[in-house]
Amino acid sequence: MSIPKPEMERFSLLSLKAALILVFFVHFTVAHNVKRHGGAGDGVQPLSKIQIHKTIDATHENASVRAYPVLLGTTGKEYEWVTVNVVSPNPSSDDWLGVFSPAKFNASTCPYTEDYYEPYLCSAPIKYKYANYSNANYNKTGKTILKFRLINQRADFAFALFSGGLSSPKLVAISNAIVFANPKAPLYPRLALAKNWDEMTVTWTSGYDISEAVPFVEWGLKGEAQVRSPAGTLTFPRGSMCAEPARTVGWRDPGFFHTSFLKNLWPNSKYTYKLGHRLYNGSYIWSKSYAFTAPPYPGQNSLQRIIVFGDMGKAERDGSNEYADYQPGSLNTTDSLIKDLDNYDIVFHIGDMPYANGYLSQWDQFTSQVEPIASAVPYMVASGNHERDTPNTGGFYDTNDSGGECGVPAETMFFVHRAKFWYQADYGMFHFCIADTEHDWREGSEQYKFIEKCLAAADRNKQPWLIFAGHRVLGYSSNSWYGEEGSFEEPMGRDDMQKLWQRYKVDIAFYGHVHNYERICPIYQNQCVNSELSHYSGTVNGTIHVVVGGGGSHLSEFSTLKTVWSVYQDLDFGYTKLTAFNHSYLLFEYMKSSDGKVYDSFTISRDYRDVLACVHDGCEPTTLAT
């Protein structure tokens, strides 16, 4: 989370709730804190620093910007490196170069208001660099060469040189336009589990509406005959955005999103697929080929490996958008997961995806960044505050953390098999209940009823590993701002939810939102119920809570107050992996993104009778009747 928490009901340290929490405070921690690594960045979307609507015309006949190659993607690649030559007769250290797409970004699309100045620019660039980024002598010579990595985003590009810094931009020169050979090509496939275990969905982005082409997927068992399945098409207009900047300078046409259902899959079988569009002139546009492995049958006894993390963000491989090092760890996490792709089966990204914050161009860049992962394994997502929160739009929090997106891009670009962004997912021996913490989860709410139904639906004999996940911390966190509140959780967080975790014996609850890693001891009714650190066995007598929000965004400090339930803390970027070897043995691992090595782990071993066993006050009432 990077936006200050909303003004909500606060509980004082004299309240009953805080009094319970105080029981946990001690002068030492039960385990250990690893060395903390400070994280750069302040969470401000870099593009939001550019006051593009205040641009004034300062074009100079002796200034020039030239970009090449002019035609990109001639070999079929969806990205290209572009070289830009810049000449300025009056160089300054605050000169910057913006990348605009479409290439024509003048007043033709601007809603005129008194706040706009000549030349009425009203579209933010998709990325930028300072002119002296690669040449410290630019301030003296007025000449530099910059390199940008561009992805196919369905339109042409132009580069513009500005003086005056980000707050008072003056347009000095504009480059020639450059374009991809096929700007509308189908790109960035995103796999997801469907409602039924033997289905997979694939969603992708293109520039083709149904009036131009028919979308489909050609797919089949690897090495066998391929079939074609139709795809539906969605998009969203500017008017569906709920606030600035998504409705104003951050708006960019999102293209079209196509989803196809690949049905009647054979469990654990390898499939190949490619995306297609049949144009109405009879020709075809194809993507490159991809592959995935079909999910196991629910309850199947086989090796199954799950990745869970939150708050990854996106970053640029060309070093652009460098303001405050916005998402410093996201590329490390992405690259570590790509490197380890053969060693896991499905990903759960539990909220805060690109942190676009109303700058729609960033969603393309995020789907491009995760494409090597999302095209090969199901990439399941949850709603975070930076996807959903916009005032007066029906959410639980009245902030504009999403920059006016109000959930529309996330809910359109990623497939979830129900109208609400809370859902159930089954994968082999795992049963997942994913919450949407940006909507009310308290007892009596629609979401509470769904979560109870989801947890109750787990057949623990067949799917012994019951997992709860949501973006905000509804359980426990030693994060600094929670410590200042005296709650160590999201306000109104765990009170009602822990009734369900206890009743249905949830094994592990995952959260993001807090940008660090922390493991909590097994908790039952606000108390640690197991002093073990590395191995848990026998009856399920508490839920282990894990904060795994260090996916890549700027890091969150821990509180100086020590909590007895905190087993392991790490102020670094990383992700977690669950490995089910069989119905009786589960391995949990936390890896750092920097090296992919394991820094915290534990195991759980038990049999079905251990799930059924009565613990604490969690038994059904009984009588002596015979």
XYZ file of C-alpha atoms in Angstrom:
626
model
C 0.000 0.000 0.000
C 1.369 3.418 -0.862
C -1.545 5.780 -0.220
C -2.236 6.829 3.402
C -4.893 4.680 5.027
C -8.451 6.047 4.948
C -10.052 7.815 7.833
C -12.095 5.070 9.448
C -13.221 4.132 12.900
C -10.171 3.777 15.136
C -9.948 1.737 18.283
C -8.000 3.283 21.139
C -5.523 1.355 23.254
C -8.101 1.413 26.021
C -10.661 -0.448 23.932
C -11.357 -4.108 24.457
C -9.851 -4.962 21.107
C -6.588 -3.212 21.829
C -6.534 -4.703 25.293
C -6.545 -8.150 23.736
C -3.720 -7.122 21.433
C -1.632 -5.870 24.332
C -1.505 -9.417 25.616
C 0.823 -10.146 22.712
C 3.407 -7.481 23.488
C 6.586 -8.760 25.087
C 10.167 -7.518 25.301
C 11.428 -10.156 22.884
C 10.317 -12.030 19.772
C 9.799 -15.786 19.844
C 12.055 -16.408 16.895
C 14.281 -14.050 14.948
C 14.327 -11.092 12.619
C 16.643 -11.355 9.649
C 18.764 -8.407 8.611
C 16.585 -5.709 7.118
C 17.281 -4.270 3.705
C 15.920 -0.782 3.196
C 13.797 -0.199 0.097
C 13.801 2.890 -2.090
C 10.711 4.564 -3.372
C 7.747 6.401 -1.937
C 4.933 4.755 -3.888
C 4.044 7.770 -6.058
C 3.158 6.787 -9.625
C 5.972 8.371 -11.681
C 3.664 9.586 -14.446
C 1.567 11.493 -11.908
C 4.494 13.858 -11.331
C 4.183 15.142 -14.901
C 1.880 18.171 -15.108
C 1.296 17.578 -18.802
C -1.795 19.796 -18.977
C 0.382 22.782 -18.037
C 2.655 22.330 -21.059
C 3.489 25.505 -22.982
C 4.904 25.763 -26.493
C 8.666 26.366 -26.560
C 9.494 24.598 -29.827
C 12.865 25.597 -31.216
C 13.954 25.356 -34.834
C 17.421 24.155 -33.816
C 16.163 21.409 -31.511
C 15.507 17.934 -32.858
C 14.500 14.447 -31.793
C 15.004 11.513 -34.160
C 13.939 7.915 -33.443
C 14.859 4.732 -35.289
C 14.133 2.120 -36.499
C 10.902 3.496 -37.887
C 9.272 0.074 -38.342
C 9.314 -2.272 -35.330
C 8.460 -5.935 -34.884
C 9.339 -7.028 -38.412
C 10.561 -10.380 -37.055
C 7.377 -10.943 -35.042
C 8.686 -9.776 -31.659
C 6.274 -7.858 -29.428
C 9.034 -5.548 -28.178
C 11.930 -3.640 -29.747
C 14.762 -1.401 -28.613
C 14.582 2.076 -30.104
C 17.435 4.588 -30.359
C 16.611 8.283 -29.946
C 19.008 11.086 -30.913
C 18.348 14.356 -29.072
C 19.727 17.812 -29.886
C 18.873 20.888 -27.808
C 20.336 24.397 -28.186
C 19.510 25.239 -24.554
C 20.131 22.071 -22.527
C 19.283 21.837 -18.850
C 19.527 19.184 -16.164
C 15.744 18.983 -15.893
C 15.136 18.313 -19.604
C 13.242 15.100 -20.171
C 12.076 12.937 -23.037
C 8.559 11.502 -23.026
C 7.258 8.569 -25.076
C 3.756 9.242 -26.397
C 1.357 6.772 -27.966
C -0.547 7.443 -30.178
C 2.077 9.639 -31.847
C -0.413 12.496 -32.327
C -0.926 13.786 -28.797
C -2.009 17.354 -29.522
C -5.158 19.274 -28.666
C -7.440 17.214 -30.894
C -8.421 14.964 -27.994
C -8.346 17.533 -25.204
C -11.444 18.713 -23.366
C -10.687 22.427 -23.178
C -10.752 24.047 -19.750
C -9.171 27.152 -18.315
C -6.546 24.945 -16.686
C -4.998 24.065 -20.053
C -2.363 26.151 -21.744
C -1.023 26.166 -25.283
C -0.533 23.620 -26.856
C -3.276 21.904 -24.824
C -1.558 18.576 -24.170
C -3.819 16.344 -22.127
C -2.376 12.825 -22.445
C 0.423 11.688 -20.186
C 3.360 9.903 -21.819
C 3.569 6.141 -21.412
C 7.111 6.477 -20.036
C 9.923 9.027 -19.824
C 13.622 9.549 -19.152
C 15.664 12.575 -18.222
C 17.753 13.724 -21.163
C 20.998 13.315 -19.221
C 20.137 9.730 -18.225
C 22.930 8.168 -20.296
C 25.143 11.197 -20.918
C 26.352 13.375 -18.048
C 27.714 15.893 -20.575
C 24.292 16.608 -22.066
C 24.003 19.793 -19.993
C 27.111 21.107 -21.784
C 26.803 19.665 -25.276
C 23.032 19.601 -25.737
C 23.373 16.232 -27.421
C 22.529 12.744 -26.177
C 21.461 9.308 -27.329
C 18.788 7.476 -25.347
C 17.550 3.927 -25.764
C 13.971 2.853 -24.998
C 12.414 -0.577 -24.951
C 8.933 -0.351 -26.471
C 6.244 -3.009 -26.428
C 3.463 -3.348 -28.970
C 0.597 -1.232 -27.614
C -1.740 -1.056 -30.663
C -0.687 2.434 -31.832
C 2.282 4.373 -33.172
C 4.807 6.215 -30.978
C 6.548 9.585 -30.900
C 9.171 11.070 -28.601
C 8.970 14.623 -27.281
C 11.671 16.725 -25.636
C 10.588 18.968 -22.761
C 12.407 21.539 -20.667
C 11.126 22.957 -17.393
C 11.119 19.673 -15.519
C 8.026 17.615 -14.757
C 6.050 20.350 -13.029
C 6.357 23.134 -15.657
C 6.922 21.318 -18.961
C 7.822 23.280 -22.082
C 7.564 21.409 -25.382
C 10.856 21.829 -27.271
C 10.756 19.253 -30.102
C 8.841 16.196 -31.349
C 10.285 13.188 -33.161
C 9.148 11.282 -36.192
C 6.533 8.577 -35.635
C 7.454 4.903 -35.373
C 5.140 1.900 -35.427
C 5.017 -1.882 -35.053
C 4.511 -3.879 -38.244
C 1.275 -5.335 -36.851
C 0.110 -3.009 -34.068
C -3.184 -4.891 -33.569
C -1.579 -8.315 -33.090
C -2.921 -10.700 -30.391
C -0.572 -10.456 -27.418
C 0.059 -11.131 -23.718
C -2.039 -14.283 -23.025
C -3.161 -14.756 -19.438
C -4.253 -18.220 -18.317
C -6.712 -18.731 -15.455
C -8.646 -21.574 -13.900
C -12.278 -21.748 -14.940
C -15.203 -22.783 -12.761
C -14.817 -26.466 -13.636
C -11.624 -28.363 -12.895
C -11.188 -29.613 -16.497
C -11.279 -26.151 -18.086
C -8.686 -23.456 -18.632
C -9.390 -19.931 -19.784
C -7.030 -17.826 -21.845
C -7.473 -14.058 -22.069
C -5.418 -11.842 -24.360
C -5.209 -8.294 -25.688
C -5.460 -7.127 -29.300
C -6.473 -4.165 -31.405
C -9.254 -6.066 -33.185
C -12.884 -5.431 -32.380
C -15.442 -8.023 -33.470
C -16.396 -5.715 -36.355
C -12.919 -6.357 -37.820
C -12.063 -9.944 -36.950
C -13.288 -13.108 -35.215
C -11.098 -14.124 -32.240
C -10.355 -17.763 -31.374
C -7.759 -20.104 -29.879
C -6.248 -23.014 -31.785
C -5.195 -25.639 -29.275
C -4.830 -29.317 -28.444
C -2.717 -31.997 -26.836
C 0.930 -31.500 -27.646
C 1.808 -33.241 -30.886
C -1.802 -34.097 -31.757
C -4.506 -32.543 -33.927
C -5.522 -29.038 -32.915
C -9.056 -27.670 -32.570
C -10.415 -24.142 -32.499
C -12.455 -22.586 -29.695
C -14.224 -19.228 -30.071
C -13.495 -16.271 -27.808
C -15.640 -13.469 -26.444
C -14.575 -9.833 -26.731
C -14.745 -7.023 -24.155
C -13.390 -3.525 -23.737
C -14.184 -0.440 -21.666
C -14.594 3.247 -22.582
C -13.239 6.368 -20.910
C -16.681 6.969 -19.397
C -16.397 3.819 -17.284
C -13.468 5.333 -15.406
C -14.619 6.856 -12.126
C -12.232 9.720 -11.444
C -9.009 11.467 -12.406
C -6.472 10.722 -13.726
C -8.034 7.657 -15.382
C -10.705 9.836 -17.001
C -8.272 12.591 -17.993
C -4.499 12.594 -18.554
C -4.134 8.933 -17.635
C -6.647 7.631 -20.168
C -5.401 5.556 -23.089
C -7.496 3.315 -25.303
C -7.125 -0.149 -23.731
C -7.759 -2.152 -26.884
C -9.869 -5.309 -26.798
C -9.752 -8.305 -24.474
C -10.663 -11.772 -25.678
C -11.393 -14.823 -23.512
C -11.735 -18.408 -24.676
C -12.636 -21.515 -22.673
C -10.553 -24.620 -23.340
C -12.729 -27.494 -22.130
C -12.599 -31.227 -21.426
C -8.909 -31.167 -20.551
C -7.125 -34.360 -19.620
C -5.588 -33.905 -16.161
C -1.856 -33.170 -16.025
C -1.569 -33.316 -19.812
C 0.551 -30.945 -21.883
C -1.326 -28.683 -24.312
C -0.130 -26.231 -26.932
C -2.096 -23.197 -28.110
C -1.903 -20.046 -30.167
C -4.153 -17.026 -30.463
C -5.861 -16.215 -33.730
C -8.030 -13.614 -35.435
C -9.818 -14.341 -38.709
C -10.238 -11.093 -40.591
C -13.331 -10.608 -42.713
C -11.248 -10.621 -45.882
C -10.447 -14.276 -45.117
C -6.875 -13.774 -43.890
C -5.587 -14.803 -40.455
C -3.494 -13.064 -37.800
C -1.638 -15.402 -35.439
C 0.303 -15.124 -32.204
C 3.334 -17.240 -31.452
C 2.767 -20.685 -29.917
C 2.434 -21.263 -26.174
C 2.004 -24.288 -23.908
C 0.457 -25.177 -20.542
C -0.199 -28.228 -18.401
C -3.820 -29.036 -17.538
C -4.798 -28.936 -13.841
C -4.940 -32.129 -11.779
C -8.236 -33.693 -10.830
C -9.450 -32.233 -7.500
C -8.066 -34.384 -4.715
C -5.556 -36.089 -6.996
C -2.512 -37.356 -5.109
C 0.427 -35.890 -7.030
C 3.123 -33.268 -6.645
C 1.461 -29.807 -6.712
C 3.240 -26.478 -6.304
C 1.648 -23.063 -5.690
C 3.195 -19.554 -5.802
C 1.646 -16.767 -3.676
C 2.670 -13.099 -3.454
C 1.211 -9.604 -3.611
C 2.112 -6.026 -4.476
C 4.545 -6.650 -7.311
C 4.056 -3.644 -9.555
C 5.929 -3.182 -12.810
C 9.242 -1.700 -13.838
C 10.905 -0.741 -17.111
C 13.897 -2.698 -18.372
C 15.222 0.418 -20.098
C 15.455 2.356 -16.828
C 12.675 4.808 -17.712
C 10.145 6.140 -15.198
C 12.974 6.304 -12.694
C 11.251 8.767 -10.361
C 11.762 7.528 -6.771
C 12.569 4.007 -8.020
C 8.836 3.268 -8.078
C 8.712 -0.538 -7.993
C 12.346 -1.489 -7.293
C 11.892 -5.249 -6.849
C 9.275 -6.128 -9.456
C 11.680 -7.185 -12.201
C 13.666 -9.335 -9.764
C 10.477 -11.131 -8.711
C 9.349 -11.531 -12.309
C 12.709 -12.817 -13.488
C 13.078 -15.179 -10.536
C 9.673 -16.696 -11.298
C 10.491 -16.986 -15.003
C 13.734 -18.772 -14.160
C 11.881 -21.194 -11.871
C 8.936 -21.715 -14.230
C 9.362 -25.498 -14.459
C 9.067 -25.861 -10.685
C 5.559 -24.565 -9.954
C 2.074 -25.056 -11.380
C -0.041 -21.975 -10.606
C 0.384 -18.386 -9.343
C -1.805 -16.344 -6.996
C -1.059 -12.608 -7.217
C -3.132 -11.299 -4.322
C -3.683 -7.684 -5.268
C -1.842 -4.537 -6.321
C -0.684 -5.583 -9.768
C 0.851 -2.786 -11.905
C 0.041 0.168 -9.585
C -1.141 1.944 -12.714
C -3.122 4.307 -10.470
C -5.184 5.640 -13.345
C -2.507 5.623 -16.080
C -3.956 2.992 -18.382
C -0.823 2.485 -20.493
C 0.792 0.753 -17.529
C -1.586 -2.221 -17.752
C -0.165 -3.216 -21.150
C 3.317 -2.963 -19.743
C 2.376 -5.150 -16.774
C 0.738 -7.882 -18.880
C 3.819 -7.841 -21.109
C 6.103 -8.178 -18.079
C 4.292 -11.228 -16.660
C 3.515 -12.827 -20.040
C 6.226 -15.526 -19.776
C 4.565 -16.649 -16.523
C 0.876 -16.023 -17.226
C 1.030 -17.686 -20.653
C 2.385 -20.922 -19.146
C 0.572 -21.379 -15.808
C -2.751 -20.069 -14.435
C -2.189 -16.521 -13.153
C -4.891 -15.994 -10.538
C -5.418 -12.490 -9.179
C -7.147 -10.737 -6.302
C -8.377 -7.172 -5.983
C -6.165 -4.681 -4.158
C -6.627 -1.071 -3.164
C -4.625 0.077 -6.192
C -7.042 -1.767 -8.465
C -10.349 -0.899 -6.832
C -10.455 2.000 -4.377
C -12.195 5.145 -5.679
C -14.491 7.348 -3.562
C -18.242 6.896 -3.877
C -18.038 3.747 -5.991
C -19.368 1.191 -3.524
C -16.067 0.011 -2.078
C -15.230 -0.416 1.603
C -12.562 2.322 1.524
C -13.181 5.900 0.405
C -9.770 6.716 -1.083
C -8.589 7.117 -4.676
C -5.764 4.580 -4.512
C -6.758 3.287 -7.963
C -6.519 6.696 -9.614
C -10.113 6.472 -10.765
C -9.918 2.951 -12.221
C -12.495 1.627 -9.719
C -11.613 -1.966 -10.614
C -12.612 -1.798 -14.287
C -9.248 -2.606 -15.954
C -8.417 -5.424 -13.524
C -11.844 -7.016 -13.771
C -11.852 -6.800 -17.576
C -8.268 -7.795 -18.343
C -8.092 -10.778 -15.967
C -10.655 -13.561 -15.863
C -12.507 -14.388 -12.648
C -15.382 -16.842 -12.967
C -17.942 -14.809 -11.053
C -19.337 -11.274 -11.092
C -17.673 -10.357 -7.793
C -13.908 -10.337 -7.281
C -14.100 -12.921 -4.509
C -14.004 -16.509 -5.631
C -13.200 -20.162 -4.990
C -10.386 -22.006 -6.741
C -9.565 -25.704 -6.610
C -6.224 -27.097 -7.656
C -5.582 -30.745 -6.910
C -5.240 -31.146 -3.156
C -5.660 -27.384 -2.540
C -8.902 -25.502 -1.915
C -8.532 -21.692 -2.117
C -10.962 -19.058 -0.888
C -9.943 -15.666 -2.275
C -11.386 -12.557 -0.617
C -11.826 -9.055 -2.004
C -10.735 -6.930 0.930
C -11.859 -3.745 -0.831
C -15.480 -4.765 -0.156
C -17.161 -5.446 3.180
C -16.178 -8.820 4.640
C -17.867 -8.475 8.034
C -20.440 -10.918 9.342
C -23.765 -10.514 7.576
C -22.251 -9.080 4.397
C -22.586 -10.754 1.005
C -18.880 -11.525 0.934
C -18.869 -13.037 4.429
C -21.604 -15.432 3.410
C -19.678 -16.404 0.296
C -16.427 -16.985 2.191
C -18.201 -19.211 4.716
C -19.789 -21.173 1.899
C -16.407 -21.478 0.182
C -14.615 -22.700 3.298
C -17.423 -25.130 4.123
C -17.218 -26.579 0.601
C -13.732 -28.011 1.171
C -13.704 -31.819 1.281
C -10.703 -32.175 3.584
C -10.370 -35.883 2.859
C -9.718 -35.107 -0.814
C -8.426 -31.545 -0.523
C -6.685 -31.397 2.843
C -4.941 -28.050 2.285
C -7.367 -25.192 2.910
C -6.009 -21.731 2.039
C -7.512 -18.276 2.604
C -6.070 -15.224 0.821
C -6.881 -11.538 0.452
C -5.042 -8.330 -0.223
C -5.317 -6.340 3.005
C -4.173 -7.876 6.279
C -7.284 -9.287 7.917
C -5.120 -11.337 10.266
C -1.830 -10.195 11.809
C 1.051 -7.943 10.763
C 3.852 -6.221 12.668
C 3.919 -3.413 10.120
C 4.795 0.042 11.443
C 1.507 1.822 10.675
C -0.506 -1.002 12.195
C 1.747 -0.730 15.234
C 1.014 2.990 15.512
C -2.699 2.203 15.517
C -2.240 -0.479 18.154
C -4.174 -2.994 16.045
C -1.559 -4.948 14.051
C -4.257 -5.651 11.457
C -6.607 -3.861 9.109
C -9.213 -1.963 11.161
C -12.246 -4.230 11.636
C -10.110 -6.968 10.128
C -9.970 -10.243 11.972
C -12.928 -9.973 14.353
C -15.434 -11.776 12.156
C -13.101 -13.613 9.806
C -11.326 -15.545 12.515
C -14.608 -17.193 13.448
C -14.548 -18.780 9.998
C -10.831 -19.616 10.017
C -11.310 -21.430 13.311
C -14.585 -23.143 12.472
C -13.310 -24.549 9.186
C -9.702 -25.072 10.279
C -7.951 -22.976 7.650
C -4.328 -24.041 7.336
C -2.727 -20.828 6.051
C -4.045 -17.298 5.447
C -2.076 -15.074 3.039
C -2.105 -11.279 2.754
C -0.373 -8.551 0.772
C -0.786 -4.767 1.181
C 2.112 -4.572 3.631
C 5.311 -4.626 1.591
C 7.407 -7.082 3.525
C 7.416 -10.734 4.566
C 6.217 -11.996 7.926
C 5.166 -15.390 9.239
C 2.892 -15.668 12.247
C 2.593 -18.630 14.600
C -0.586 -20.784 14.444
C -3.297 -18.584 15.960
C -6.555 -19.528 17.641
C -8.640 -16.839 19.349
C -5.813 -14.291 19.298
C -3.307 -16.623 20.892
C -0.368 -18.685 19.690
C -1.346 -22.318 20.136
C 1.850 -23.973 18.928
C 5.434 -23.111 19.844
C 6.937 -25.050 16.953
C 8.856 -23.043 14.354
C 9.678 -25.420 11.526
C 7.300 -28.385 11.665
C 3.630 -28.698 12.555
C 1.988 -32.068 12.900
C -1.164 -33.655 14.210
C -4.464 -31.870 14.761
C -5.263 -28.539 13.076
C -5.393 -26.260 16.096
C -4.745 -22.849 14.590
C -4.272 -20.876 11.373
C -0.810 -19.752 10.257
C -0.938 -16.178 8.936
C 1.574 -14.989 6.328
C 2.170 -11.487 4.970
C 3.752 -11.803 1.534
C 3.435 -8.278 0.135
C 7.086 -7.911 -0.857
C 6.497 -8.735 -4.519
C 8.298 -5.650 -5.766
C 6.863 -2.351 -4.582
C 8.705 -0.082 -2.142
C 9.170 -1.807 1.217
C 7.219 -1.222 4.460
C 9.075 -0.946 7.766
C 8.262 -3.146 10.729
C 7.072 -1.698 14.005
C 9.589 -1.296 16.806
C 7.049 -3.003 19.075
C 7.753 -6.719 19.285
C 4.874 -9.174 19.044
C 5.007 -12.621 20.542
C 3.198 -14.146 17.567
C 5.758 -13.008 14.960
C 7.926 -15.963 13.989
C 9.964 -14.560 11.079
C 10.308 -11.095 9.524
C 12.163 -9.983 6.408
C 12.245 -6.480 4.975
C 13.046 -7.551 1.440
C 11.410 -8.561 -1.827
C 10.205 -12.135 -2.186
C 7.424 -14.654 -2.721
C 6.211 -17.928 -1.224
C 5.744 -21.448 -2.530
C 3.502 -24.236 -1.229
C 4.413 -27.780 -2.238
C 1.930 -30.580 -1.542
C 3.754 -33.895 -1.817
C 0.626 -35.845 -0.916
C -2.495 -35.605 1.269
C -0.396 -35.715 4.435
C 2.665 -33.557 3.806
C 2.951 -29.865 2.870
C 6.105 -27.753 2.489
C 6.031 -23.944 2.802
C 8.966 -21.864 1.522
C 9.759 -18.144 1.370
C 12.238 -17.122 -1.323
C 13.970 -13.810 -1.895
C 13.512 -12.374 -5.375
C 17.154 -11.369 -5.561
C 18.518 -14.920 -5.645
C 15.566 -17.344 -5.557
C 16.958 -19.019 -2.438
C 14.843 -20.193 0.509
C 15.095 -18.050 3.664
C 12.168 -19.326 5.716
C 10.315 -22.625 5.603
C 8.155 -25.015 7.565
C 6.335 -28.273 6.991
C 2.935 -29.629 7.973
C 2.282 -33.337 8.346
C -1.025 -34.913 9.349
C -3.759 -37.341 8.393
C -7.441 -36.802 7.737
C -8.342 -37.825 11.283
C -6.252 -34.867 12.489
C -8.568 -32.521 10.594
C -11.626 -34.124 12.183
C -10.208 -34.023 15.700
C -11.818 -31.673 18.236
C -9.608 -28.831 19.441
C -10.304 -25.962 21.836
C -13.952 -24.994 21.540
C -14.249 -26.099 17.915
C -16.305 -29.278 18.425
C -19.909 -29.897 17.557
C -22.191 -30.309 20.590
C -22.574 -33.945 21.663
C -24.846 -35.891 24.031
C -24.677 -39.215 25.838
C -27.674 -40.527 23.925
C -27.188 -43.932 22.310
